[in-house]
Coordinates of C-alpha atoms in Angstrom, one line a residue:
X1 CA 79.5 93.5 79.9
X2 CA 82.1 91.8 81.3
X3 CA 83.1 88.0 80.8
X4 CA 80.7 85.5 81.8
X5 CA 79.8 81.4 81.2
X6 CA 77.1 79.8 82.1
X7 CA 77.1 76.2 83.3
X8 CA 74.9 75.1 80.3
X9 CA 72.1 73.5 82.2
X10 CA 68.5 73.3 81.1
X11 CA 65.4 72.9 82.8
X12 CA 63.0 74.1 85.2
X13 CA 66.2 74.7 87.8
X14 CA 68.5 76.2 85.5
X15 CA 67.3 79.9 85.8
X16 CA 67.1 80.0 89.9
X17 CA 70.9 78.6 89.8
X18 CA 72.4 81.2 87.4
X19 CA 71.0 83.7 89.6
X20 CA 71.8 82.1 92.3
X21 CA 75.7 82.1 91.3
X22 CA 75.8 85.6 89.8
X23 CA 78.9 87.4 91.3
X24 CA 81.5 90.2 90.5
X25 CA 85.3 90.0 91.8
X26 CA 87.9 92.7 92.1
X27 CA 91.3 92.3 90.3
X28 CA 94.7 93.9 90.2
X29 CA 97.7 91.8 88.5
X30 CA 100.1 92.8 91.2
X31 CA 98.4 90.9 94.2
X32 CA 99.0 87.0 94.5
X33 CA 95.8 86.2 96.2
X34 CA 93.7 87.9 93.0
X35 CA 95.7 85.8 91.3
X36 CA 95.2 82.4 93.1
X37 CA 90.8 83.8 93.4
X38 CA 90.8 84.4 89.4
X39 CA 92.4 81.1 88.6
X40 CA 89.8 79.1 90.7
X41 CA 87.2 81.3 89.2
X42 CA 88.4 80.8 85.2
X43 CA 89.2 76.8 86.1
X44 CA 85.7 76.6 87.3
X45 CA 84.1 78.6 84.2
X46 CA 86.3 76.3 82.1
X47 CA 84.7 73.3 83.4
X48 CA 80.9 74.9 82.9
X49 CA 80.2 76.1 86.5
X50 CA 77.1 77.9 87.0
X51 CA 78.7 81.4 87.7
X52 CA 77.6 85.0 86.1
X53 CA 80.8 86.7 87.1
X54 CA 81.7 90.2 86.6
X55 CA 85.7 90.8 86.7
X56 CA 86.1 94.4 88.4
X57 CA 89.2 96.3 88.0
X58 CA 90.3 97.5 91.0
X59 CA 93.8 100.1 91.0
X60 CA 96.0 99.4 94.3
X61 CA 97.7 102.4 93.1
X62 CA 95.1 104.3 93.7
X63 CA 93.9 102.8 96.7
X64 CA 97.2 103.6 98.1
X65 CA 97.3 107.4 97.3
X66 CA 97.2 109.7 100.7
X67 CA 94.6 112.3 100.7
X68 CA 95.7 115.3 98.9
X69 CA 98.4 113.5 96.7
X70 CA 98.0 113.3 92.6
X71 CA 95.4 110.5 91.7
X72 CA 96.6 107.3 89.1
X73 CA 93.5 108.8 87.2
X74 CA 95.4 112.2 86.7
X75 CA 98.9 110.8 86.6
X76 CA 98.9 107.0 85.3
X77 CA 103.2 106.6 85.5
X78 CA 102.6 106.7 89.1
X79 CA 101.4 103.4 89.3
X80 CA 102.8 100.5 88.2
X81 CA 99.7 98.0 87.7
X82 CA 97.6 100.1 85.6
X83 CA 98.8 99.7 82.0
X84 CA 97.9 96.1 82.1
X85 CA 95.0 96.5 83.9
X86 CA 93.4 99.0 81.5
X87 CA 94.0 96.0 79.2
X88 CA 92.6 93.5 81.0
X89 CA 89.4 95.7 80.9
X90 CA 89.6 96.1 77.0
X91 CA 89.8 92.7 76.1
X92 CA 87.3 91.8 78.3
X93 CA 84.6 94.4 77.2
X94 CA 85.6 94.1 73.3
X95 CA 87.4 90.6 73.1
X96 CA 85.4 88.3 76.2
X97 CA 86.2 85.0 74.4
X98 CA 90.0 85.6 74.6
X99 CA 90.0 87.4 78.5
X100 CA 90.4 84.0 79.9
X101 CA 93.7 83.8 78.4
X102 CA 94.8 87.3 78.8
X103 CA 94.0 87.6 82.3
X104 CA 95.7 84.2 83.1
X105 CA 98.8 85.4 81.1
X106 CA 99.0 89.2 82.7
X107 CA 98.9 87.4 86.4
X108 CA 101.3 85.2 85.2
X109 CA 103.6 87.3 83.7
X110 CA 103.6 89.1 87.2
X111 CA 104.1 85.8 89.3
X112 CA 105.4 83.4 86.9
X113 CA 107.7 85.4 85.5
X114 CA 108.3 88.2 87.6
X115 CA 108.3 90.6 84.5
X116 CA 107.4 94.4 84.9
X117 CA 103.4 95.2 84.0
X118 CA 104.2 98.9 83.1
X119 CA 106.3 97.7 80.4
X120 CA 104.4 97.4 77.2
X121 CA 106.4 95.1 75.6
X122 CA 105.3 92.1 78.3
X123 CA 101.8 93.5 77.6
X124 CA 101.9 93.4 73.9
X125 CA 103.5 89.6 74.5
X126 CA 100.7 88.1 77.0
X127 CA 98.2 89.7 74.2
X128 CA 99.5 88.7 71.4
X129 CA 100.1 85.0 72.7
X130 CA 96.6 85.0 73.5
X131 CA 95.4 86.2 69.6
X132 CA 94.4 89.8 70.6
X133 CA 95.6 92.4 68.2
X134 CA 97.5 94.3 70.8
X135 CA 97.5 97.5 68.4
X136 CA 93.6 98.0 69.0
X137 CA 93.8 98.0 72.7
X138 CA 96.8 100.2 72.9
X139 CA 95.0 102.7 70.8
X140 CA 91.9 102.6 73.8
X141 CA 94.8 103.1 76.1
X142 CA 96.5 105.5 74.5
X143 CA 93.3 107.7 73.9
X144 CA 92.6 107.7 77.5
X145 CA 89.1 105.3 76.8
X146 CA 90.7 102.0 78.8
X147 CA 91.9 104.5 81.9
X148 CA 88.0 105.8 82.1
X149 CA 86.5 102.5 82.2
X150 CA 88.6 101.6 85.0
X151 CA 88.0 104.5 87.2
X152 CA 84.6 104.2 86.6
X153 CA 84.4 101.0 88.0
X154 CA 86.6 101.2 91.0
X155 CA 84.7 104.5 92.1
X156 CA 81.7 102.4 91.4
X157 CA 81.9 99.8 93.7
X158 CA 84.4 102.1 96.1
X159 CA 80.7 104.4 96.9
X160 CA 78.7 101.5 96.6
X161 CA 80.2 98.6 98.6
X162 CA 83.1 100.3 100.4
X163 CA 85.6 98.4 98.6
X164 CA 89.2 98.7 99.4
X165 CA 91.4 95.2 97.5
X166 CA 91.6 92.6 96.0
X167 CA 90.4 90.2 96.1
X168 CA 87.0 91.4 96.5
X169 CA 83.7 89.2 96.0
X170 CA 80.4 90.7 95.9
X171 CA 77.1 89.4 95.9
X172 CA 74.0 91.4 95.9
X173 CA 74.7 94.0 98.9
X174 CA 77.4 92.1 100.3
X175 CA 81.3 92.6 99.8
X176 CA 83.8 90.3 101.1
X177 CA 87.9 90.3 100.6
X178 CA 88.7 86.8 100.4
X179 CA 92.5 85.2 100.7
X180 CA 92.8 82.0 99.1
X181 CA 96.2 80.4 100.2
X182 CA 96.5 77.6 96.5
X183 CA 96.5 78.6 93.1
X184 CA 94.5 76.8 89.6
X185 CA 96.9 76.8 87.1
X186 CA 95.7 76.0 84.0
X187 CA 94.9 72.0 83.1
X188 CA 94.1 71.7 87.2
X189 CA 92.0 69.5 88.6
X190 CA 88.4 71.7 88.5
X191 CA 86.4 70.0 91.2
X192 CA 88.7 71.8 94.2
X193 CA 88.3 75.5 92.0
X194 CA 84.5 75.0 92.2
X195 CA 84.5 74.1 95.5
X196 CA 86.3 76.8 97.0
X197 CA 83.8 79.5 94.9
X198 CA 80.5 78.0 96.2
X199 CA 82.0 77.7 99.6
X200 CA 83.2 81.4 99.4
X201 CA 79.5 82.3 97.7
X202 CA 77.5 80.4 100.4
X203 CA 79.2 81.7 102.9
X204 CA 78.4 85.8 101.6
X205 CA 75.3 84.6 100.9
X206 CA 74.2 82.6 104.1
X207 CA 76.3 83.4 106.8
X208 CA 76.8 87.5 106.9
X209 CA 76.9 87.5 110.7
X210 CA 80.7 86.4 109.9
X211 CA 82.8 89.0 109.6
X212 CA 86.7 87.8 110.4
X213 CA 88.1 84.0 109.8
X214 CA 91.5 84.2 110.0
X215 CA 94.1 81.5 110.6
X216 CA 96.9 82.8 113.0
X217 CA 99.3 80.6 111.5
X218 CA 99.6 80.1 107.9
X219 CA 100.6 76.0 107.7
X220 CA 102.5 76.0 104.1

């Protein structure tokens, strides 16, 4: 299972709003706007939002990979984004309570820092900064375990909901890409994180006949 919080609420509403906020996401380190989506998402869970999420890896490598040409799933060195991305899927399947950290720190390292994500070193840093023994999820990388899960899931939701990047929320049937134009770094204000994820949720959820909203001038 992948990472989840729950708001903590009790009471005869409680139930109807977890389900109510249950929600999976598409992520690959490489792309800003996952990054600026997943920092909302963790500054909301931080602060006890109502949201089931599921964080689905999604490899823009091998979305990218013309018909006929060698998959990321066959040949791995082909894509840059992978290595940390299998990691990403480790630690949040076998160490959830530390993913918030580790998935801040691998967008980061991208963005922040503009380090290389198919060096190992960076990876073994953002890990080990974040208290993960980096050893164990090299050794589900390095078996080929880590690359499995991933492909598993992108072909998953690839069949299922026709997804193509990242950012991608789903809800129930529905699958939306979503570009949010401000980031949540960590320690930010939580009231404009949770916001922007019920608007982005209600809007999937209660207005499907939209299917484009797009500014034509980006005013930043």
């Amino acid at each position: 299972m992948g990472w989840s919080q729950w708001s903590g609420n009790s009471g005869p509403g409680a139930e109807v709003e977890a389900v109510m906020s249950s929600f999976a996401v598409t992520w690959d380190y490489r792309c800003p706007f996952a990054r600026n989506a997943h920092e909302h998402i963790l500054t909301g869970l931080a602060d006890g939002a109502g949201w089931d999420v599921r964080f689905l890896p999604f490899s823009l490598g091998q979305a990218h990979v013309e018909e006929g040409g060698v998959s990321v799933w066959d040949d791995p060195s082909q894509d840059t984004g992978i290595l940390a991305l299998q990691a990403g899927v480790v630690v949040r399947d076998e160490f959830p309570e530390r993913f918030p950290a580790v998935h801040r720190g691998l967008f980061a390292a991208r963005h922040d820092e503009g380090l290389h994500l198919e060096d190992r070193a960076v990876v073994e840093k953002v890990l080990t900064a974040a208290g993960v023994p980096s050893e164990e999820v090299f050794a589900r990388i390095d078996s080929g375990e880590a690359l499995e899960r991933v492909r598993r899931e992108h072909e998953q939701y690839v069949a299922s909901h026709t997804v193509w990047g990242v950012p991608t929320f789903i809800v129930g049937d529905e699958a939306v890409f979503v570009r949010l134009m401000d980031r949540a770094p960590e320690g930010s204000d939580p009231a404009p994180s949770r916001r922007a994820i019920e608007r982005i949720i209600d809007m999937i959820t209660g207005w499907p006949e939209l299917n484009e909203f797009k500014h034509t001038v980006v005013r930043r």
